[in-house]
Tab-separated table of C-alpha atoms and ligand atoms in Angstrom:
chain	number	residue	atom	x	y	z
M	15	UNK	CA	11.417	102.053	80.881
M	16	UNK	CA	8.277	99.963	80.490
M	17	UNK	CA	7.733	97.086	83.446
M	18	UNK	CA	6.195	95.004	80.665
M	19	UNK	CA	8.005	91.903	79.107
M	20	UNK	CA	7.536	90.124	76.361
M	21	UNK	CA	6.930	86.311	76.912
M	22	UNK	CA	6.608	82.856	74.313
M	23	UNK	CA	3.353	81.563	75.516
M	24	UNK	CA	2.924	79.190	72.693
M	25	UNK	CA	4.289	78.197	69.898
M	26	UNK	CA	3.003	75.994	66.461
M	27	UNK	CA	3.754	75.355	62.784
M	28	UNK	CA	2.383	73.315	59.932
M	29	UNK	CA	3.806	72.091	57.399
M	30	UNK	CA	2.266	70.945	53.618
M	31	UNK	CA	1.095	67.339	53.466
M	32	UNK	CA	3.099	66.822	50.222
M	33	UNK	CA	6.553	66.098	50.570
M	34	UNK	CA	9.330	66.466	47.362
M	35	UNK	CA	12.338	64.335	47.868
M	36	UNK	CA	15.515	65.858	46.016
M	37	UNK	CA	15.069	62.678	43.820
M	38	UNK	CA	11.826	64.229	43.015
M	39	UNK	CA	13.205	67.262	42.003
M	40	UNK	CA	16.455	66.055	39.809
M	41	UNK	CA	13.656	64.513	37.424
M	42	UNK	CA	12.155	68.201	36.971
M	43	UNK	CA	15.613	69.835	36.659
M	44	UNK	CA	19.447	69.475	36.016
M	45	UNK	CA	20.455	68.559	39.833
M	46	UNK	CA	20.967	65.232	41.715
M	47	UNK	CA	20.602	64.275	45.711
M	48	UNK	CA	24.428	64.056	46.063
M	49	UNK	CA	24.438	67.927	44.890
M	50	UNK	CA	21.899	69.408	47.125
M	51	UNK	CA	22.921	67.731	50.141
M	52	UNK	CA	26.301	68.585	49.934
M	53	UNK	CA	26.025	72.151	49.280
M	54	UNK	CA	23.138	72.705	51.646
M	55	UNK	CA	22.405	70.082	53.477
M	56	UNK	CA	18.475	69.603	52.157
M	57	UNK	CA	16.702	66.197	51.554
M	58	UNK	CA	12.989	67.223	51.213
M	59	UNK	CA	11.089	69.871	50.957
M	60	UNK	CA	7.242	70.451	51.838
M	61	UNK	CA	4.720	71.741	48.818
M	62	UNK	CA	1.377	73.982	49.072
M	63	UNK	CA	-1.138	71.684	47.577
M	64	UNK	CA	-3.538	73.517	44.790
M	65	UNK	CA	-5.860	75.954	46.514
M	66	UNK	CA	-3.635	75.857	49.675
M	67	UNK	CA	-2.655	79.237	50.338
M	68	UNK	CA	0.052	81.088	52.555
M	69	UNK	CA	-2.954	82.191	54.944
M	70	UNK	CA	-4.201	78.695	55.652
M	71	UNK	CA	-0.595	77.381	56.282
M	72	UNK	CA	-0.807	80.176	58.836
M	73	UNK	CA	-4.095	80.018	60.318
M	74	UNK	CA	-2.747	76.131	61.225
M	75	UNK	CA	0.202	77.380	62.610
M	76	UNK	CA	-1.797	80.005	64.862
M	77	UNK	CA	-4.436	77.171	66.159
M	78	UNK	CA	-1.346	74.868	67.469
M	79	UNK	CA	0.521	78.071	68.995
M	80	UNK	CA	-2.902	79.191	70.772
M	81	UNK	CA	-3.512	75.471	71.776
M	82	UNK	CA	-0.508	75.435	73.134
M	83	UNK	CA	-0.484	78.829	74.879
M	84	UNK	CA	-4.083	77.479	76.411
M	85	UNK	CA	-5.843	80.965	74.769
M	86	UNK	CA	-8.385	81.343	72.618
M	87	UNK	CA	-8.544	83.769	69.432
M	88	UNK	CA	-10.229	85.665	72.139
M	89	UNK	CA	-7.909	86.327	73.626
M	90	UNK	CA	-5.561	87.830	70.765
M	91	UNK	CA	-5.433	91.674	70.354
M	92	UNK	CA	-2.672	91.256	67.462
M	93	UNK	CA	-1.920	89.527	64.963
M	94	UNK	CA	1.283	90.269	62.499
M	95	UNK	CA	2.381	88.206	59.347
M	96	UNK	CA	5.660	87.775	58.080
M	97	UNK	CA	5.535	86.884	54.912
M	98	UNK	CA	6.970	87.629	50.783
M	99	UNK	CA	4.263	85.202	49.665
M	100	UNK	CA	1.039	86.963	50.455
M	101	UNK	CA	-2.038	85.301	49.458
M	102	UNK	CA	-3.130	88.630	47.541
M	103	UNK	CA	-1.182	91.781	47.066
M	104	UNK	CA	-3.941	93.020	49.481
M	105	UNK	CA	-5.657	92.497	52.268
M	106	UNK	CA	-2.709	91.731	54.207
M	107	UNK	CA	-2.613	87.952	55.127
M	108	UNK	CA	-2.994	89.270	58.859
M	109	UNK	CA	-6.450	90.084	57.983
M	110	UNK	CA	-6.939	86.698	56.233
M	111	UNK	CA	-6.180	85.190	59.214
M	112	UNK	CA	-8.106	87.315	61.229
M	113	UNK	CA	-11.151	86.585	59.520
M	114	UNK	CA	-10.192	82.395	59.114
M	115	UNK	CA	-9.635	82.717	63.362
M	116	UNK	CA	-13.060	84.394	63.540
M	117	UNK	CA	-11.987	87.092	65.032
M	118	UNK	CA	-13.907	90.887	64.650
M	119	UNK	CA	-11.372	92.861	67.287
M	120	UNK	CA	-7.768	93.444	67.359
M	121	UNK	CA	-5.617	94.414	64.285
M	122	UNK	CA	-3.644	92.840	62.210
M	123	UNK	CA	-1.052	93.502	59.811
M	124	UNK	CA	2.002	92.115	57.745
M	125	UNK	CA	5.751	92.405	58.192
M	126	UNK	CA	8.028	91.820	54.949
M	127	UNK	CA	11.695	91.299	55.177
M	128	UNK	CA	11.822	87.713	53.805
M	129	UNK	CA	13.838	85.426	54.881
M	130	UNK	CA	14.365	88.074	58.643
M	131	UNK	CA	10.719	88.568	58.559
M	132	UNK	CA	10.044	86.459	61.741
M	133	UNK	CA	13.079	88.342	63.638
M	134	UNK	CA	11.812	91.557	62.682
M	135	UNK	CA	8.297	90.561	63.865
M	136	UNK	CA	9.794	89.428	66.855
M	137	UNK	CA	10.848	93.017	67.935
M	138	UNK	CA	7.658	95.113	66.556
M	139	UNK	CA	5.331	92.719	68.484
M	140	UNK	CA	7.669	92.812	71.447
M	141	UNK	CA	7.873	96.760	71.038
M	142	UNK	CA	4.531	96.940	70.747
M	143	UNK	CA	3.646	94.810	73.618
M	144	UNK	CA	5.871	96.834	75.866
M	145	UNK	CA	4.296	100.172	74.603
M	146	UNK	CA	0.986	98.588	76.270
M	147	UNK	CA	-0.728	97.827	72.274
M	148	UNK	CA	-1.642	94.530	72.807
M	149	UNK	CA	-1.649	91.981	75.917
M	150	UNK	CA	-1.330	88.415	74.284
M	151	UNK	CA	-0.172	89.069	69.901
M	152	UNK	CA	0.140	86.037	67.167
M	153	UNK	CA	3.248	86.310	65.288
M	154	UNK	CA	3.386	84.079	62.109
M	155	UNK	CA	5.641	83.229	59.875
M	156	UNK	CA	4.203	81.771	56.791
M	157	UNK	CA	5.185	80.855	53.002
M	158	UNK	CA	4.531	79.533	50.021
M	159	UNK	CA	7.808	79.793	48.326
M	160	UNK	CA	7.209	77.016	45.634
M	161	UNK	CA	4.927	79.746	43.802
M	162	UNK	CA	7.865	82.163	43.625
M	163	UNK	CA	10.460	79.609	42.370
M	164	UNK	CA	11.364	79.348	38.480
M	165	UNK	CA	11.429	75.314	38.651
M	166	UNK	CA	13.581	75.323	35.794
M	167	UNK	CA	16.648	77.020	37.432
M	168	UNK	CA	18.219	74.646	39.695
M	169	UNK	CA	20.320	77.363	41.491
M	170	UNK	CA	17.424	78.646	43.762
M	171	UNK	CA	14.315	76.341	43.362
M	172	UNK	CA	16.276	73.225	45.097
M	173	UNK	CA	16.443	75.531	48.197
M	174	UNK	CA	13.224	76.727	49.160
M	175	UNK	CA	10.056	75.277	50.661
M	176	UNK	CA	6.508	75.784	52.296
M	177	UNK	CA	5.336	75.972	55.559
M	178	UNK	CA	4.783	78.128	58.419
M	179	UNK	CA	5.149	78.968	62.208
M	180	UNK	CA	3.704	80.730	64.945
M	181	UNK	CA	4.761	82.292	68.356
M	182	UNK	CA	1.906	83.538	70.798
M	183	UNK	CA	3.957	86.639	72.358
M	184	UNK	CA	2.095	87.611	75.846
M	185	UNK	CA	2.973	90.592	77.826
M	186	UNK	CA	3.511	90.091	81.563
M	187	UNK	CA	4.963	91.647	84.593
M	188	UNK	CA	8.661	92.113	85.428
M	189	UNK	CA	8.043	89.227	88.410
M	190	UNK	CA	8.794	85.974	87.370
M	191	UNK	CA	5.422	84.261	85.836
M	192	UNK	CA	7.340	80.865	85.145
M	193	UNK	CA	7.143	82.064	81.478
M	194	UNK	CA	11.141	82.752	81.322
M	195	UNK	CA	12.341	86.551	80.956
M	196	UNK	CA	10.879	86.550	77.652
M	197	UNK	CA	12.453	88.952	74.604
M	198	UNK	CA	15.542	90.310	76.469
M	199	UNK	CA	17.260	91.884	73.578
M	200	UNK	CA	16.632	91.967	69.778
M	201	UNK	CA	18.425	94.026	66.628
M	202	UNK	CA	17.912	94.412	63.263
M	203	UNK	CA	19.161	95.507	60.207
M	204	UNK	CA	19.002	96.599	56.653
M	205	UNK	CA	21.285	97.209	53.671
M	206	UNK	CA	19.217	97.995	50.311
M	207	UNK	CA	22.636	98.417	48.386
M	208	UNK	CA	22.392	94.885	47.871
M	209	UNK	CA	19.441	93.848	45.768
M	210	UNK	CA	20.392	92.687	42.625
M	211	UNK	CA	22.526	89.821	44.695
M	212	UNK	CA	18.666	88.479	46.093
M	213	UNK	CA	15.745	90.158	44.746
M	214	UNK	CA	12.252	88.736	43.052
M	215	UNK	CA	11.796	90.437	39.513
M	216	UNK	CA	8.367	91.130	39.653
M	217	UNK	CA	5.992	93.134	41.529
M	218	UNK	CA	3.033	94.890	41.141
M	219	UNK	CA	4.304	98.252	40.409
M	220	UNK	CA	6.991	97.460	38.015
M	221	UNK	CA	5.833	94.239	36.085
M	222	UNK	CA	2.311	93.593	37.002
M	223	UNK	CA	3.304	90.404	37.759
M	224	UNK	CA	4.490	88.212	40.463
M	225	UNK	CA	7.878	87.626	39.300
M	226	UNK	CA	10.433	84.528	40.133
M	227	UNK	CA	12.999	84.509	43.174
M	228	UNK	CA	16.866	85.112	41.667
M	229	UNK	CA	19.628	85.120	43.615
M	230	UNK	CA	23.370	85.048	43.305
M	231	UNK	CA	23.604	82.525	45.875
M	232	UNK	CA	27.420	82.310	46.213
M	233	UNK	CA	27.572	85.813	47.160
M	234	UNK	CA	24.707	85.685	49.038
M	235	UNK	CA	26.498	83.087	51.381
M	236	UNK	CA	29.367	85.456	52.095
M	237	UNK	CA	27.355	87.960	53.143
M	238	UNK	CA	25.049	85.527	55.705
M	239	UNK	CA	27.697	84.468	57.149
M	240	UNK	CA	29.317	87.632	58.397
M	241	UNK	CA	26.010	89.387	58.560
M	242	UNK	CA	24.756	86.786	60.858
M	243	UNK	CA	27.741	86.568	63.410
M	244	UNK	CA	27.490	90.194	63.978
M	245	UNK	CA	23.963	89.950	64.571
M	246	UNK	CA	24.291	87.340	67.115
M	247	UNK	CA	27.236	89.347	68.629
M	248	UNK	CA	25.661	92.590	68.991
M	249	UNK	CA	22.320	91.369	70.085
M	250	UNK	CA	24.145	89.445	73.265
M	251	UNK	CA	26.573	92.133	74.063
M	252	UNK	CA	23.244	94.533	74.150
M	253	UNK	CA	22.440	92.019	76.747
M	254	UNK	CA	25.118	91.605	78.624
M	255	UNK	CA	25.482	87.965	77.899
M	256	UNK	CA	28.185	85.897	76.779
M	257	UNK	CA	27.944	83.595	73.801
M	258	UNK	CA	28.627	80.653	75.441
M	259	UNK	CA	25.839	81.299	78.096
M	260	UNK	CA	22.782	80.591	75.856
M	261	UNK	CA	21.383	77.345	75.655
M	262	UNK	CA	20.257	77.033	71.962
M	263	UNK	CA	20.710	79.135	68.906
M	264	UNK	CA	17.477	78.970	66.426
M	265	UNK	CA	18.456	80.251	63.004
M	266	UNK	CA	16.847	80.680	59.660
M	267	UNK	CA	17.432	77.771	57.669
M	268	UNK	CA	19.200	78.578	54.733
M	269	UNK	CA	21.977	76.430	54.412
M	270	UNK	CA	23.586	73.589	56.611
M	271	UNK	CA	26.906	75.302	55.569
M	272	UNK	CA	26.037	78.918	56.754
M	273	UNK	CA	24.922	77.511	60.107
M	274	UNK	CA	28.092	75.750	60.269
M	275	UNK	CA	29.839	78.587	59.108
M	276	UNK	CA	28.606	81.236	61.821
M	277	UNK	CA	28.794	78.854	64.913
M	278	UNK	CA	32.702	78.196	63.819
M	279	UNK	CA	33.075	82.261	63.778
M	280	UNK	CA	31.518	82.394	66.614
M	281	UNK	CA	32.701	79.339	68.441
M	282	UNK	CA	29.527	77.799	69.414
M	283	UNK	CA	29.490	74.333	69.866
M	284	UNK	CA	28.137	73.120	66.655
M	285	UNK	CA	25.225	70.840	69.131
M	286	UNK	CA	23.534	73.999	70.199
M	287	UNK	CA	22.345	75.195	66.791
M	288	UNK	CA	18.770	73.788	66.334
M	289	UNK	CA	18.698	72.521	61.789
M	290	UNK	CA	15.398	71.582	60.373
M	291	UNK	CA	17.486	72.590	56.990
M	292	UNK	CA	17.711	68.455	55.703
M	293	UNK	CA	13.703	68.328	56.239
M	294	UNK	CA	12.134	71.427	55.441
M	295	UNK	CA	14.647	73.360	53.416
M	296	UNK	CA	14.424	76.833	53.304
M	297	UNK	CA	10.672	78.024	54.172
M	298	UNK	CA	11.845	81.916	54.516
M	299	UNK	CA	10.016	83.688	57.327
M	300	UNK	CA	8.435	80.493	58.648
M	301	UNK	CA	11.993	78.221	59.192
M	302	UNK	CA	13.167	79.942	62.795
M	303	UNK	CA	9.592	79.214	64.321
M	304	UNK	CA	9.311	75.845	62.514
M	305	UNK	CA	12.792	75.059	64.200
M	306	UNK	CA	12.319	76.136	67.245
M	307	UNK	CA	8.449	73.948	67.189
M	308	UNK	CA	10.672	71.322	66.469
M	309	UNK	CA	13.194	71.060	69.263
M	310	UNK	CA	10.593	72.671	72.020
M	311	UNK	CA	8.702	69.179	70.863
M	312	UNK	CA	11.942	67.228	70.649
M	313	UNK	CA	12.404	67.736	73.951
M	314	UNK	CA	15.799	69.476	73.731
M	315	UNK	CA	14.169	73.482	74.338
M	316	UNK	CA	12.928	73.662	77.658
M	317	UNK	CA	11.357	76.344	79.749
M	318	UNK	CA	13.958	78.352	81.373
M	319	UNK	CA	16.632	78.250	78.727
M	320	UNK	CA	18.005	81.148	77.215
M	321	UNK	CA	17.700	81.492	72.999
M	322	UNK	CA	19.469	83.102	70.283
M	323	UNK	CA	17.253	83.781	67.048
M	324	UNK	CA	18.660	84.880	63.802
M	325	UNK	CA	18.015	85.041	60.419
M	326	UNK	CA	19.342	86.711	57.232
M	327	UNK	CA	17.497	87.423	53.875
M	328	UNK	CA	16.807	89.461	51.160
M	329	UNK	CA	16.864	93.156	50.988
M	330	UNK	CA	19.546	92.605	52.436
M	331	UNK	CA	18.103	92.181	55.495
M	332	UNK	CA	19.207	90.554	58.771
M	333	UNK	CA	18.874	90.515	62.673
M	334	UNK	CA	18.766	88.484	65.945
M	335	UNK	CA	16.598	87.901	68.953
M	336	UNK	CA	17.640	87.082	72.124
M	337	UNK	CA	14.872	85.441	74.163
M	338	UNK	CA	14.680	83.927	77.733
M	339	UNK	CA	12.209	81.153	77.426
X	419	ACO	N1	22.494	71.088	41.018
X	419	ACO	C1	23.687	70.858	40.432
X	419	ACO	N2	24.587	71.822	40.184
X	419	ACO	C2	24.256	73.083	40.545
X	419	ACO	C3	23.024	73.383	41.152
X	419	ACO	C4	22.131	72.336	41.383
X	419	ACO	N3	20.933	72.514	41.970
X	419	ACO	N4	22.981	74.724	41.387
X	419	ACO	C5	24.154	75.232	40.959
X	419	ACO	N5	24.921	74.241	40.431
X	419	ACO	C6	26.263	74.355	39.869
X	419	ACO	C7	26.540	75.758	39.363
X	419	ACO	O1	26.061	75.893	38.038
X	419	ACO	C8	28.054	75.786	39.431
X	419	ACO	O2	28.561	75.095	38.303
X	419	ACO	P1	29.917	75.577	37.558
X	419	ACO	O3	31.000	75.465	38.607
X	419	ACO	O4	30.048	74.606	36.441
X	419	ACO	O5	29.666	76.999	37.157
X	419	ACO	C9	28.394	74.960	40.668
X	419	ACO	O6	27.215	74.171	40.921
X	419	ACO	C10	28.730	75.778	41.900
X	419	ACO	O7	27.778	76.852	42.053
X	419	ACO	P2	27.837	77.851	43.292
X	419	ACO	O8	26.719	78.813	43.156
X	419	ACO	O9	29.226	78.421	43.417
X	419	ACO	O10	27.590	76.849	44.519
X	419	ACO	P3	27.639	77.124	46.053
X	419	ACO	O11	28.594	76.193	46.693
X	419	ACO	O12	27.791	78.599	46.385
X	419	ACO	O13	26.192	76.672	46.538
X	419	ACO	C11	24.092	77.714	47.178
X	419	ACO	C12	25.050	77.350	46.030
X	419	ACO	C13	23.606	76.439	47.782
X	419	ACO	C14	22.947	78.506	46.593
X	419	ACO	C15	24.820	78.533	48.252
X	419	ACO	O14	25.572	79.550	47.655
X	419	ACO	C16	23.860	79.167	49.250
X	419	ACO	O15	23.210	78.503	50.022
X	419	ACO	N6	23.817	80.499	49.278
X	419	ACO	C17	23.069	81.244	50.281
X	419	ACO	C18	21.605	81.191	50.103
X	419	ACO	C19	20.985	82.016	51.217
X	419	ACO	O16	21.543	82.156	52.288
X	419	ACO	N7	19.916	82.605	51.022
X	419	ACO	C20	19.475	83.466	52.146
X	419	ACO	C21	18.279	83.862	52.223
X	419	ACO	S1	17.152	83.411	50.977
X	419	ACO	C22	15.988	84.655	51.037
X	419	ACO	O17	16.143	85.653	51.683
X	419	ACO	C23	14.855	84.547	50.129
């Protein structure tokens, strides 16, 4: 077994200046405030201005994580992209960034598995650090979901959002190195049987075309839910860790109600479960490092605690991350 572990030594995000209120968005479609926040739990959402693209959210995200990892783009050896909203069906948006960070070594690549992208980032960049591939990798999630939506069907384009979030993951010995124990456990999984229940019906194979993001979201939920809590299960039992011993659970951001739903299975005290869900909505592969930016800066992460990632999306796909930080 490798002596390597994988440690957070930054993180960042950015999000889109422009901000739509769900007042905003009941004058484009046939929805109202009261609706959305009582079936999700979203008040606002932020928007990709014109010519903003899904690498620039990310090469902002990268600059705050490396700022606050105190490294330079010199320092990277790795870079990996989650993302469903690539800038261009190629280059990768890894490269993009590569090239917007100034940086001529390294590689970089993307990871898709929407909305789980970030989780399943998590453990190639942690596998690959261990393997001895890279000594200090930027993992990004980053989306511009607003250019997926159909804004004329209120069922999905109420839920989504821009934005996008970075974790610099550093490699370091087994001693302690005051960077926490670092990725202690992860697991992921797929089920393809369930497309037609989340899918995007374009592509540039089939249609030539983008497409639009349609989704059966009651059925959807159902799925999240129990998806989710087995996740979260499996991924601490791998561990050896009990539920109720980790500090702060940072899951994608899909739904007020589904993170209410899986701490209740679970019995986790509803307090521990970091939601970003009223003010960014649902920003796909970006929301879990968004969140997590978001109570590290609030004050309530600290060094030392011990985290639960998840995240569930299309595909289906789904998976958690257990992470001393
Ligand atoms: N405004 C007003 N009414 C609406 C809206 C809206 N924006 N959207 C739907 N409705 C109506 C429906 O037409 C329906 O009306 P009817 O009863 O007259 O037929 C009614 O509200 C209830 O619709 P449901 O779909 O049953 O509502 P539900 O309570 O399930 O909430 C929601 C819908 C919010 C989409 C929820 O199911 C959900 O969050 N699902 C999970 C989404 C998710 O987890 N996605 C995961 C990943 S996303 C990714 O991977 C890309």
């Amino acid at each position: 077994m490798s002596s390597l572990k994988t440690v957070i030594s930054g993180v960042g995000g950015y999000l889109p200046q422009t901000i739509m209120t769900n007042d905003e968005l009941a004058k484009k479609v046939d929805t109202s405030d009261e609706w959305i926040q009582a079936r999700t739990g979203i008040k606002q959402r932020h928007v990709a201005g014109e010519g903003e693209f899904t690498s620039h959210l990310a090469t902002e995200a990268a600059q705050a994580a490396l700022q606050d990892a105190g490294l330079s783009a010199d320092d990277i050896d790795l870079i990996v992209v989650a993302t469903t909203t690539p800038d261009l069906t190629f280059p990768s948006t890894a490269t993009i960034v590569q090239e917007a960070l100034g940086m001529t070594h390294g590689a970089a690549f993307d990871v898709q598995a929407v909305c789980s992208g970030f989780i399943y980032g998590v453990t190639v960049v942690d596998s690959m650090i261990k393997a001895g591939q890279a000594k200090h990798a930027l993992l990004i999630g980053a989306e511009t979901f607003s250019r997926i939506l159909d804004w004329e069907d209120r069922t999905t384009c109420v839920l989504f959002g821009d934005g996008a979030g970075a974790f610099v993951l550093s490699a370091a010995g087994s001693d302690d190195n005051g960077k926490g124990k670092g990725v202690i456990s992860s697991f992921i999984r797929s089920d393809g049987r369930h497309r037609d229940m989340l899918y995007v019906d374009g592509g540039p194979s089939r249609t030539q075309t983008v497409g639009h993001l349609r989704m059966l979201g009651n059925q959807v939920f159902r799925h999240a839910v129990t998806d989710i809590s087995g996740a979260i299960q499996t991924c601490a039992d791998n561990a050896g860790i009990d539920t109720t011993e980790i500090d702060w659970f940072v899951p994608h951001q899909a739904n007020q109600r589904i993170l209410a739903g899986v701490a209740k299975k679970l019995g986790v005290d509803a307090d521990k479960v970091i939601s970003t869900v009223a003010s960014h909505a649902n920003t796909s592969a970006a929301s879990v490092p968004l969140a997590f930016m978001a109570a590290k800066n609030d004050g309530r992460i600290k060094r030392g605690d011990l985290i639960m990632l998840e995240a569930f999306g299309g595909g289906f796909t789904w998976g958690a991350a257990l992470i001393g930080y």
